[in-house]
Structures are given as C-alpha cells and as structure tokens.
Amino acid sequence: MAHDDILVAEELVKSYGGVRALDGASIRLRGGEVHALVGENGAGKSTLVRILSGTLGADGGTVRAAKDARIAVVSQELSLFPDLTVRENLFPQHPPLRLGLLDRGAMDRAARPVLAELGLDVDPRTELGELPLADQQLTEIARALLRRPKLLILDEPTSALPAAAVDRLERVLRTLTDRGIAVLYVTHFLDEVMRFAQRVTVLRDGLVALAGVERAEVDVPELVSAMLGGRPEQPPRRARSLAADRPPPVVLSQVDVDGRLTDVTFTVRAGEVVGVAGLQGAGHLDALAVVCGRTTVSGGRVDVGGRGLPRSLRDAVRAGVAFVPSDRKRYGLMVDRTVWENTTAVSWLALGRGGIAPARSELVRRTAELTERLRLRGGPYDLVARLSGGNQQKVVFAKWLATEPKIVVLDDPTRGVDVGVRAEMHRIVGELAAGGAAVLIASTDLAELTEVCDRVLVFVRGRVTEEVRGERLTEHGLAVAMQRPEVAASD
C-alpha cells in the first residue's frame, strides 16, 4: 500500500544550448511504490533523473521533497571497485572508525542485515570482482540502502542481467517497497514495467506523455504509442531483386555465444538489407560482432562470404566484409590524418590492393572519386579532424566502399548526423544493395530501420524472437516486438 509523497517535481524545464531536454515535465513519487519512468533515447529521462537526484539544476520548475528524504541512485554503469572487497565497496566514504582506524566489525554489523535483506549471501571480505554481475549489482543497491534513503532511483538495473537475476530483483523491489521506500525504476524493458511497477510515467521529447498512470490501466502497445507519439508510419517497402541463385553471403545457424546469444539462425542474401533490432543487451549487436569476426562463437555454424567463420576483423575483411561502427572517432577514423589516408587505409594497407607501394597520386585519385560519389564536402588532402561530423561519417563510408565489399555491416550509421546527411547515407545503402551487396544494419532509430530495411530481425534476451517485414515493418510494430519476452519466430 502506498504511503505519502516522497518527492514531487512540477513543470521542470532544462535546456542544453538550443535544445530543450525537458519542457515542463512533472512527476510524483510515493513511498511504498515502484514508479517506472520510460521513454525513447533522448526523451529526457537522464536529465530528469539528474535533476531529481540533485546533481543538475533545472532552468525552471520546482522539486519538493519530504523532510529528510535522502535520495540514492544506482546507475546503469556500476560505480564499484572490482579490486576491493565487498566491505570496502559498501563504505567508500566515511567508514566507521575506532581509535582512528577502520572498524571492520562495525562495518560488517551494519552490512550483514542489509545484504541478507537483499538475499545476497556473500562474505564481506570477498573481492568484488570475484562475484557475478548480478551480485555486484545487488552490492551497489546495498551500498545505496546503507544511506537509509527514502527514494531509490534504479537506472536500467537489468540491462546486463540474466533472467534469474531479474527474478531476484523483483523480490528485492518488494522488500524495498514494504519498507516504505519510493523506487523510481528507469527502464527500456516494458515487460518489466508491467511486472514490477505500480505506476508509470512516459516521457516523449521532454514532455510527459503519460503522467503516473496506474500500471493496471495500460498495456504494452499503449505505452509504445505514448513513447512514439503520432509520427507518420513509413509505407511498406517494395521487395528488392535478390540473387536467389547464389548462396547467401551471410549464414548463421543455431549460433551460441556464451551469455549473449542462444540458438540464433538467420541468413542475408545478396542485394538484401536486413535490420537487427533489440533493447540494450538483447544480442543484436553481438550478432553483428559474429559476422565481423569480433566475438567468439561457442556453438553453431557461421559462414561469411563463403569462407566459414571469421576469426578476426581482418579475417572478415578478407571475406568481403565492411564494418561501419557507431563510434566513428574511436574505431572508424584516424582524425589526425588526411581524407585520402583514411579512405585508402583498408583497401591498400589491409588488403594490399594497388601493390606494395602505390603512387600517392593514384590513392588520391581513388579518394576523389569516392568523395564525389558521396558528395563529401572536403578534399583528399583535408584533415579529417577539420570536417563536420556528417562528413567524417562519409569518410568512414568511403574507406569501406574502397574495398568493394560483398557484405556491409552498419552499426548506427547515421548517429549524430543531420537530416541531409542521413538521407545521403540511406541513398548509399540502397546503392550498395542494388549493386549486389548483402547489408546488415543496427540502429537505435527505429524509423531508420523502417526506411531502409527489407525485413528486421528482433532480438530479445539473446534470441531472435520475430522477423518483421511488409506492412508490419513500422516503428510501432518494431517497438512492440522488441518488448515481447517470448520466443515466437524463425528465420
């Protein structure tokens, strides 16, 4: 049964430069309840959490908390020290002292009832790094509870946890609310909202789309609709002409990756654009890593480019794979080098095309052809660091187009670029498929998947649960499919 209000925030406004992250958002958190906060990436959830926790000031609005309402936050990225003991992690600041020395007995006496309450049966002297991830997460929750909070904010607490650990977290939440603690549960997993929460608030573009509704009054499709709003759906795509007479360039059959993929089976044919979609940690990015030779397979069969399982990214490149990563500056570019040095790095240095020592003029000429094709604003001799983000992304594309790939793997290829560059990237994807390449694409933007893909494979907890195509290939259709916990589909 719910208690009194612990925290009430009204009409919160926050802008970053010219972008308004929150535009009059309100939320009411009550003791003894789990209140879920959901929304797409960029909806304003992180900004709201930072304001509620006091680490960020609002530009407008009010936050009123109950007297002595201590607030603790358990972030998605654990802030623990794996080389220290559980005890040392529980008391990182202001540990109990006796005669000027650490009072380990007092620390253990304070910690043991909290650990027991969470069902965490560990010796406080155990080194944290020896514990499984689920126990490390509970250790962080225990550290927060030692502060005796009235409001506990859990930010994506299950994104990296196995199903058994999620079950245990449900019991922990029940324990917390029985103590009268208010829990703000920030998550992408709507099935967990329906399972754990008493109320739910949906943010969309900095606005509250649903305000503290009773969980029993909504279902998953209604939550998805609130998250997406009334954006027009893309019309069904026309099927491309596929090379059905040739073996598919990408084949995964009953593939397992320990702890990440289970019994994953799919193919991608030449001339086809296939999307992979899922919530964080669902396994779709691990499937891309298998194709690129960037992860170890523990079972099943993989054939990439007719050469079997690639053992490394270099092996995959030799099989005809091009990989455009989401983090272009960290993995895709040498920002302190020129455009021509970047665009020829793989085709010349890795594949040896053009001989041992091709003339610079020839490499520059090839670069000029690619930059013209991609409409890149910058010349071959320009430093990549001086280009705009969109043009840097075009350089990444140019580098891989120079390899004349058979298989193109794209991870969030238009992240951080403007609408014009996005449209050009989509044009290039279409040209690659029309030229006979097999294209695999992951994107955090569901609209992008509906615009460029012939079909989308949906992953849930390491399995392919559904294949979405035709009239069902819409943002709403994908978002709903990504939330379904059951395994319901095949290749």
Coordinates of C-alpha atoms in Angstrom, one line a residue:
M1 CA 0.0 0.0 0.0
A2 CA 1.4 3.4 -1.0
H3 CA 2.4 5.9 1.6
D4 CA 2.8 9.7 1.4
D5 CA 4.6 11.6 -1.3
I6 CA 8.3 11.4 -1.0
L7 CA 9.1 13.8 -3.9
V8 CA 7.0 16.0 -6.2
A9 CA 8.6 17.7 -9.2
E10 CA 6.5 20.1 -11.2
E11 CA 7.0 21.8 -14.6
L12 CA 10.7 21.1 -14.9
V13 CA 12.5 22.8 -17.7
K14 CA 16.1 22.2 -18.8
S15 CA 17.9 23.3 -22.0
Y16 CA 21.3 22.5 -23.3
G17 CA 22.3 25.2 -25.7
G18 CA 19.3 25.5 -28.1
V19 CA 18.0 22.0 -27.3
R20 CA 15.2 21.7 -24.7
A21 CA 15.7 18.4 -22.9
L22 CA 12.8 18.9 -20.5
D23 CA 9.8 21.1 -21.4
G24 CA 7.5 21.2 -18.3
A25 CA 7.9 17.7 -17.0
S26 CA 6.3 16.7 -13.8
I27 CA 6.4 13.5 -11.7
R28 CA 5.1 12.5 -8.2
L29 CA 6.9 9.7 -6.3
R30 CA 5.2 8.0 -3.4
G31 CA 6.6 5.8 -0.6
G32 CA 6.0 2.1 -0.9
E33 CA 5.6 2.2 -4.7
V34 CA 7.7 1.3 -7.7
H35 CA 7.2 4.1 -10.2
A36 CA 8.5 3.3 -13.7
L37 CA 10.0 6.0 -16.0
V38 CA 10.2 5.1 -19.7
G39 CA 10.8 6.8 -23.0
E40 CA 12.9 6.6 -26.1
N41 CA 16.6 7.6 -26.2
G42 CA 16.7 11.4 -25.9
A43 CA 13.3 11.6 -24.4
G44 CA 14.7 13.4 -21.3
K45 CA 14.9 10.5 -18.8
S46 CA 18.5 11.0 -17.8
T47 CA 18.1 14.8 -17.4
L48 CA 15.1 14.3 -15.2
V49 CA 16.9 11.7 -13.0
R50 CA 19.9 14.1 -12.6
I51 CA 17.6 16.9 -11.5
L52 CA 15.7 14.7 -9.1
S53 CA 18.9 13.4 -7.5
G54 CA 20.3 17.0 -7.2
T55 CA 23.3 16.6 -9.5
L56 CA 21.8 19.0 -12.1
G57 CA 19.9 22.2 -11.7
A58 CA 16.7 22.9 -13.6
D59 CA 16.2 26.1 -15.6
G60 CA 12.6 26.3 -14.3
G61 CA 10.1 24.4 -12.2
T62 CA 10.1 23.1 -8.6
V63 CA 11.2 20.0 -6.8
R64 CA 9.7 19.4 -3.3
A65 CA 10.9 16.5 -1.2
A66 CA 9.7 15.2 2.1
K67 CA 11.6 16.1 5.2
D68 CA 14.9 14.2 5.4
A69 CA 14.1 12.5 2.1
R70 CA 17.6 11.1 1.3
I71 CA 17.9 10.1 -2.3
A72 CA 20.2 7.3 -3.6
V73 CA 20.9 6.5 -7.2
V74 CA 22.1 3.1 -8.7
S75 CA 23.3 3.9 -12.2
Q76 CA 23.3 1.6 -15.2
E77 CA 27.1 1.7 -15.2
L78 CA 28.2 0.3 -11.8
S79 CA 30.4 2.7 -9.8
L80 CA 32.2 -0.1 -7.9
F81 CA 35.8 -1.1 -7.4
P82 CA 36.3 -4.7 -8.5
D83 CA 39.8 -4.9 -6.9
L84 CA 38.4 -4.0 -3.4
T85 CA 36.3 -6.2 -1.1
V86 CA 32.6 -6.1 -0.8
R87 CA 33.0 -4.4 2.6
E88 CA 35.3 -1.7 1.2
N89 CA 32.8 -1.1 -1.7
L90 CA 29.9 -0.7 0.8
F91 CA 31.7 2.0 2.7
P92 CA 33.7 4.0 0.1
Q93 CA 33.3 7.2 2.1
H94 CA 33.2 8.0 5.9
P95 CA 33.6 4.4 7.1
P96 CA 33.1 3.8 10.8
L97 CA 36.4 4.3 12.8
R98 CA 37.7 3.1 16.1
L99 CA 40.7 4.8 17.6
G100 CA 41.3 6.4 14.3
L101 CA 41.4 3.0 12.4
L102 CA 38.8 1.3 10.3
D103 CA 36.3 -0.5 12.5
R104 CA 35.7 -3.6 10.3
G105 CA 33.5 -5.2 12.9
A106 CA 31.1 -2.2 12.9
M107 CA 31.2 -2.3 9.1
D108 CA 30.2 -5.9 9.0
R109 CA 27.5 -5.5 11.6
A110 CA 25.9 -2.7 9.5
A111 CA 26.3 -4.5 6.2
R112 CA 25.1 -8.0 7.1
P113 CA 21.4 -7.3 7.7
V114 CA 21.2 -5.2 4.5
L115 CA 22.9 -7.9 2.5
A116 CA 20.6 -10.5 4.0
E117 CA 17.6 -8.4 3.2
L118 CA 18.6 -8.4 -0.4
G119 CA 19.3 -12.1 -0.5
L120 CA 23.0 -11.6 -1.1
D121 CA 24.8 -14.3 0.8
V122 CA 28.5 -13.3 0.5
D123 CA 31.4 -12.8 2.8
P124 CA 32.1 -9.0 3.1
R125 CA 35.8 -9.9 2.8
T126 CA 35.3 -11.3 -0.7
E127 CA 36.9 -9.3 -3.5
L128 CA 34.0 -7.8 -5.5
G129 CA 35.5 -8.8 -8.9
E130 CA 35.0 -12.4 -7.9
L131 CA 31.2 -12.1 -7.8
P132 CA 28.9 -12.5 -10.8
L133 CA 27.5 -9.3 -12.3
A134 CA 24.1 -9.8 -10.7
D135 CA 25.7 -9.9 -7.2
Q136 CA 27.8 -6.8 -8.0
Q137 CA 24.6 -5.0 -8.9
L138 CA 23.0 -6.0 -5.6
T139 CA 26.1 -4.9 -3.8
E140 CA 25.6 -1.4 -5.3
I141 CA 22.0 -1.4 -4.2
A142 CA 23.1 -2.5 -0.7
R143 CA 25.6 0.4 -0.6
A144 CA 22.7 2.8 -1.5
L145 CA 20.5 1.3 1.2
L146 CA 23.1 1.8 3.9
R147 CA 22.5 5.5 3.4
R148 CA 18.9 4.8 4.5
P149 CA 17.2 6.6 1.5
K150 CA 13.5 7.3 1.2
L151 CA 13.9 7.4 -2.6
L152 CA 15.9 4.9 -4.5
I153 CA 16.5 5.6 -8.2
L154 CA 17.4 2.5 -10.3
D155 CA 18.6 3.4 -13.7
E156 CA 18.4 0.5 -16.2
P157 CA 19.1 -2.1 -13.4
T158 CA 18.6 -5.2 -15.6
S159 CA 20.2 -4.2 -18.9
A160 CA 23.0 -6.7 -18.4
L161 CA 21.4 -9.2 -16.1
P162 CA 20.3 -12.8 -16.9
A163 CA 16.6 -13.8 -16.4
A164 CA 17.3 -15.4 -13.0
A165 CA 18.8 -12.2 -11.6
V166 CA 15.7 -10.3 -12.8
D167 CA 13.5 -12.6 -10.8
R168 CA 15.7 -11.9 -7.7
L169 CA 15.4 -8.2 -8.3
E170 CA 11.6 -8.5 -8.3
R171 CA 11.9 -9.9 -4.7
V172 CA 14.3 -7.1 -3.8
L173 CA 11.8 -4.4 -5.0
R174 CA 9.1 -6.0 -3.0
T175 CA 11.3 -5.8 0.1
L176 CA 12.1 -2.1 -0.5
T177 CA 8.5 -1.0 -1.0
D178 CA 7.5 -3.0 2.1
R179 CA 9.9 -0.7 4.0
G180 CA 8.1 2.3 2.6
I181 CA 10.9 3.3 0.2
A182 CA 9.9 5.0 -3.1
V183 CA 11.6 3.4 -6.1
L184 CA 11.9 5.2 -9.4
Y185 CA 12.6 2.5 -11.9
V186 CA 14.1 3.7 -15.2
T187 CA 14.0 1.1 -17.9
H188 CA 13.6 0.3 -21.6
F189 CA 12.0 -3.1 -20.8
L190 CA 8.3 -2.6 -20.8
D191 CA 7.6 -6.2 -19.8
E192 CA 9.4 -5.3 -16.5
V193 CA 7.2 -2.2 -16.2
M194 CA 4.1 -4.4 -16.4
R195 CA 5.7 -6.8 -13.9
F196 CA 7.2 -4.6 -11.3
A197 CA 5.6 -1.1 -11.3
Q198 CA 2.5 0.3 -9.6
R199 CA 2.6 3.5 -11.7
V200 CA 4.3 4.6 -14.9
T201 CA 5.3 7.9 -16.4
V202 CA 6.2 8.2 -20.1
L203 CA 8.5 11.0 -21.4
R204 CA 8.5 12.0 -25.1
D205 CA 10.7 14.8 -26.4
G206 CA 11.0 16.3 -22.9
L207 CA 7.2 16.3 -22.3
V208 CA 5.2 13.9 -20.2
A209 CA 3.1 11.8 -22.5
L210 CA 1.6 9.7 -19.7
A211 CA 1.7 11.0 -16.1
G212 CA 1.8 8.5 -13.3
V213 CA -0.9 6.2 -14.6
E214 CA -1.8 3.0 -12.8
R215 CA 0.1 0.2 -14.4
A216 CA -3.2 -1.9 -14.5
E217 CA -4.8 0.8 -16.7
V218 CA -2.3 0.5 -19.6
D219 CA -0.8 -2.3 -21.7
V220 CA 2.5 -2.5 -23.7
P221 CA 1.1 -1.3 -27.0
E222 CA -0.4 1.8 -25.3
L223 CA 3.0 2.5 -23.7
V224 CA 4.7 2.2 -27.0
S225 CA 2.2 4.6 -28.6
A226 CA 2.8 7.1 -25.8
M227 CA 6.6 6.8 -26.4
L228 CA 6.4 7.3 -30.1
G229 CA 3.5 9.8 -30.4
G230 CA 1.7 10.4 -33.6
R231 CA 4.6 10.2 -36.1
P232 CA 3.5 9.0 -39.5
E233 CA 4.5 5.5 -40.3
Q234 CA 6.5 4.6 -43.4
P235 CA 4.7 2.9 -46.2
P236 CA 5.6 -0.7 -46.8
R237 CA 8.8 -1.1 -48.8
R238 CA 8.9 -2.9 -52.2
A239 CA 10.9 -6.1 -52.2
R240 CA 14.3 -5.9 -53.8
S241 CA 15.5 -8.2 -56.5
L242 CA 17.6 -10.8 -54.7
A243 CA 20.3 -13.1 -56.1
A244 CA 18.4 -16.3 -55.2
D245 CA 20.6 -18.4 -57.5
R246 CA 23.7 -17.8 -55.3
P247 CA 24.5 -19.0 -51.8
P248 CA 23.7 -16.3 -49.3
P249 CA 26.8 -14.3 -48.2
V250 CA 25.8 -14.5 -44.5
V251 CA 24.6 -17.6 -42.8
L252 CA 24.2 -18.2 -39.1
S253 CA 22.8 -21.5 -38.0
Q254 CA 22.0 -22.3 -34.3
V255 CA 24.7 -20.0 -33.1
D256 CA 25.5 -19.6 -29.5
V257 CA 27.8 -17.0 -27.8
D258 CA 28.2 -17.7 -24.1
G259 CA 25.9 -15.5 -22.1
R260 CA 24.8 -13.4 -25.1
L261 CA 23.3 -15.4 -27.9
T262 CA 21.3 -18.6 -27.9
D263 CA 20.3 -20.7 -31.0
V264 CA 20.4 -17.7 -33.4
T265 CA 19.6 -18.6 -37.0
F266 CA 19.3 -16.3 -40.0
T267 CA 20.6 -15.6 -43.5
V268 CA 21.2 -12.4 -45.5
R269 CA 21.1 -12.7 -49.3
A270 CA 23.0 -10.6 -51.8
G271 CA 21.0 -7.5 -52.6
E272 CA 19.1 -7.5 -49.4
V273 CA 19.0 -5.0 -46.5
V274 CA 18.3 -6.8 -43.2
G275 CA 18.0 -4.9 -39.9
V276 CA 18.6 -6.2 -36.4
A277 CA 16.8 -4.6 -33.5
G278 CA 16.6 -5.0 -29.8
L279 CA 16.8 -3.3 -26.4
Q280 CA 20.2 -2.8 -24.9
G281 CA 21.9 -6.1 -24.3
A282 CA 19.3 -8.0 -26.4
G283 CA 22.0 -9.6 -28.5
H284 CA 21.5 -7.9 -31.9
L285 CA 24.9 -6.2 -31.7
D286 CA 26.5 -9.5 -30.7
A287 CA 25.2 -11.0 -33.9
L288 CA 26.9 -8.2 -35.9
A289 CA 30.1 -8.9 -34.0
V290 CA 29.9 -12.6 -35.1
V291 CA 29.7 -11.6 -38.7
C292 CA 32.6 -9.2 -38.3
G293 CA 34.8 -11.7 -36.5
R294 CA 34.8 -9.6 -33.3
T295 CA 33.5 -12.2 -30.9
T296 CA 34.0 -15.9 -30.1
V297 CA 31.2 -18.4 -31.0
S298 CA 30.6 -21.3 -28.6
G299 CA 28.3 -23.3 -30.8
G300 CA 26.5 -23.5 -34.2
R301 CA 27.6 -22.8 -37.8
V302 CA 28.7 -19.5 -39.3
D303 CA 29.5 -18.8 -43.0
V304 CA 30.5 -15.3 -44.0
G305 CA 31.4 -14.7 -47.7
G306 CA 31.8 -18.4 -48.4
R307 CA 34.8 -18.6 -46.1
G308 CA 33.3 -20.0 -42.9
L309 CA 33.6 -18.3 -39.5
P310 CA 35.8 -15.2 -39.5
R311 CA 38.3 -15.4 -36.6
S312 CA 39.1 -11.7 -36.5
L313 CA 38.0 -8.4 -38.1
R314 CA 41.0 -8.8 -40.6
D315 CA 39.7 -12.3 -41.5
A316 CA 36.2 -10.8 -42.0
V317 CA 37.6 -8.0 -44.2
R318 CA 39.3 -10.6 -46.4
A319 CA 36.0 -12.4 -46.7
G320 CA 34.5 -9.2 -48.2
V321 CA 33.0 -7.6 -45.0
A322 CA 32.9 -3.9 -44.5
F323 CA 32.2 -2.7 -41.0
V324 CA 31.0 0.9 -40.2
P325 CA 31.0 1.3 -36.4
S326 CA 28.8 3.6 -34.3
D327 CA 31.7 5.3 -32.7
R328 CA 33.4 6.7 -35.8
K329 CA 36.1 8.7 -33.9
R330 CA 37.2 5.8 -31.8
Y331 CA 37.0 2.9 -34.3
G332 CA 36.4 4.3 -37.7
L333 CA 38.8 7.2 -38.3
M334 CA 42.3 8.5 -37.9
V335 CA 41.2 12.0 -37.2
D336 CA 44.8 13.4 -37.3
R337 CA 45.3 12.1 -40.9
T338 CA 44.0 13.3 -44.3
V339 CA 40.9 12.2 -46.1
W340 CA 43.0 10.2 -48.6
E341 CA 44.9 8.4 -45.9
N342 CA 41.7 7.3 -44.2
T343 CA 39.9 6.2 -47.3
T344 CA 42.7 4.0 -48.6
A345 CA 43.7 2.6 -45.2
V346 CA 41.8 -0.7 -45.6
S347 CA 41.9 -1.3 -49.3
W348 CA 45.7 -0.6 -49.5
L349 CA 47.2 -1.4 -46.1
A350 CA 44.9 -4.3 -45.1
L351 CA 44.1 -5.8 -48.5
G352 CA 47.2 -4.8 -50.4
R353 CA 45.2 -3.5 -53.4
G354 CA 47.3 -1.3 -55.7
G355 CA 50.6 -3.1 -54.9
I356 CA 53.2 -2.8 -52.2
A357 CA 53.9 0.9 -52.8
P358 CA 51.2 2.5 -55.0
A359 CA 51.7 6.1 -56.1
R360 CA 50.2 8.7 -53.8
S361 CA 48.6 10.3 -56.9
E362 CA 46.7 7.1 -57.6
L363 CA 45.4 6.8 -54.0
V364 CA 44.4 10.5 -54.1
R365 CA 42.6 9.9 -57.4
R366 CA 40.6 7.0 -56.0
T367 CA 39.7 9.1 -52.9
A368 CA 38.5 11.9 -55.1
E369 CA 36.2 9.5 -57.0
L370 CA 34.7 8.2 -53.7
T371 CA 34.3 11.6 -52.1
E372 CA 32.5 12.8 -55.3
R373 CA 30.2 9.8 -55.2
L374 CA 29.4 10.5 -51.5
R375 CA 29.1 14.3 -52.0
L376 CA 31.7 14.9 -49.3
R377 CA 32.5 18.5 -48.5
G378 CA 36.2 18.3 -48.3
G379 CA 39.2 17.4 -50.5
P380 CA 41.5 14.4 -50.3
Y381 CA 44.2 16.5 -48.6
D382 CA 41.9 17.9 -45.9
L383 CA 42.5 16.7 -42.3
V384 CA 39.6 14.6 -41.1
A385 CA 39.6 16.4 -37.7
R386 CA 38.5 19.6 -39.5
L387 CA 35.5 18.1 -41.2
S388 CA 31.9 18.2 -39.8
G389 CA 30.5 15.1 -38.1
G390 CA 28.5 14.2 -41.1
N391 CA 31.4 14.5 -43.5
Q392 CA 33.5 12.4 -41.1
Q393 CA 30.9 9.7 -41.3
K394 CA 31.1 9.9 -45.1
V395 CA 34.9 9.3 -44.9
V396 CA 34.2 6.1 -42.9
F397 CA 31.8 5.0 -45.7
A398 CA 34.4 5.9 -48.3
K399 CA 37.0 3.8 -46.6
W400 CA 34.9 0.7 -46.8
L401 CA 33.4 1.4 -50.2
A402 CA 37.0 1.4 -51.5
T403 CA 37.2 -2.3 -50.5
E404 CA 34.3 -3.2 -52.9
P405 CA 32.6 -5.2 -50.1
K406 CA 30.3 -8.2 -50.6
I407 CA 28.8 -7.7 -47.1
V408 CA 28.2 -4.4 -45.4
V409 CA 27.7 -4.3 -41.6
L410 CA 26.4 -0.9 -40.3
D411 CA 26.1 -0.1 -36.6
D412 CA 24.1 3.1 -36.1
P413 CA 25.4 4.6 -39.3
T414 CA 23.7 7.9 -39.1
R415 CA 24.1 8.6 -35.4
G416 CA 24.9 12.3 -34.8
V417 CA 24.4 13.5 -38.4
D418 CA 21.9 15.9 -39.8
V419 CA 18.8 15.1 -41.8
G420 CA 20.5 15.8 -45.1
V421 CA 23.5 13.5 -44.4
R422 CA 21.1 10.9 -43.1
A423 CA 19.2 10.9 -46.4
E424 CA 22.5 10.6 -48.3
M425 CA 23.6 7.6 -46.2
H426 CA 20.3 5.9 -46.9
R427 CA 20.8 6.5 -50.6
I428 CA 24.3 4.9 -50.4
V429 CA 22.8 1.9 -48.5
G430 CA 20.3 1.4 -51.3
E431 CA 23.0 1.7 -53.9
L432 CA 25.1 -1.0 -52.2
A433 CA 22.2 -3.4 -52.1
A434 CA 21.3 -2.6 -55.7
G435 CA 24.9 -3.5 -56.6
G436 CA 24.6 -6.9 -55.0
A437 CA 25.9 -6.4 -51.5
A438 CA 24.3 -8.0 -48.5
V439 CA 23.6 -5.3 -45.9
L440 CA 23.2 -5.8 -42.2
I441 CA 22.2 -2.8 -40.1
A442 CA 21.5 -2.0 -36.5
S443 CA 20.1 1.3 -35.4
T444 CA 18.8 2.9 -32.3
D445 CA 16.5 4.9 -34.5
L446 CA 13.6 2.6 -35.4
A447 CA 12.4 5.0 -38.1
E448 CA 15.7 4.4 -39.9
L449 CA 15.2 0.6 -39.9
T450 CA 11.7 1.1 -41.4
E451 CA 13.1 3.3 -44.1
V452 CA 16.0 1.2 -45.4
C453 CA 15.3 -2.4 -44.4
D454 CA 13.5 -5.2 -46.3
R455 CA 13.0 -7.0 -43.1
V456 CA 14.1 -6.7 -39.4
L457 CA 15.1 -9.5 -37.1
V458 CA 14.1 -8.7 -33.5
F459 CA 16.2 -10.0 -30.6
V460 CA 15.1 -10.4 -27.1
R461 CA 17.5 -11.7 -24.4
G462 CA 19.9 -13.3 -26.9
R463 CA 17.4 -14.9 -29.2
V464 CA 15.7 -14.0 -32.5
T465 CA 12.1 -13.8 -31.4
E466 CA 10.5 -12.3 -34.5
E467 CA 11.0 -11.3 -38.1
V468 CA 9.1 -8.1 -39.1
R469 CA 8.5 -7.2 -42.7
G470 CA 5.9 -5.8 -45.1
E471 CA 3.0 -3.8 -43.6
R472 CA 4.1 -4.7 -40.1
L473 CA 7.5 -3.0 -40.6
T474 CA 6.7 0.2 -38.8
E475 CA 8.2 2.0 -35.8
H476 CA 5.2 0.9 -33.6
G477 CA 5.4 -2.7 -34.9
L478 CA 9.1 -2.9 -34.1
A479 CA 8.8 -1.3 -30.7
V480 CA 6.1 -3.7 -29.6
A481 CA 8.0 -6.7 -31.0
M482 CA 11.2 -5.7 -29.1
Q483 CA 9.2 -5.8 -25.8
R484 CA 7.8 -9.4 -26.2
P485 CA 9.6 -11.8 -23.9
E486 CA 8.5 -15.0 -25.6
V487 CA 10.4 -16.7 -28.4
A488 CA 8.0 -16.7 -31.3
A489 CA 9.7 -16.5 -34.6
S490 CA 12.0 -18.2 -37.0
D491 CA 14.3 -17.2 -39.9

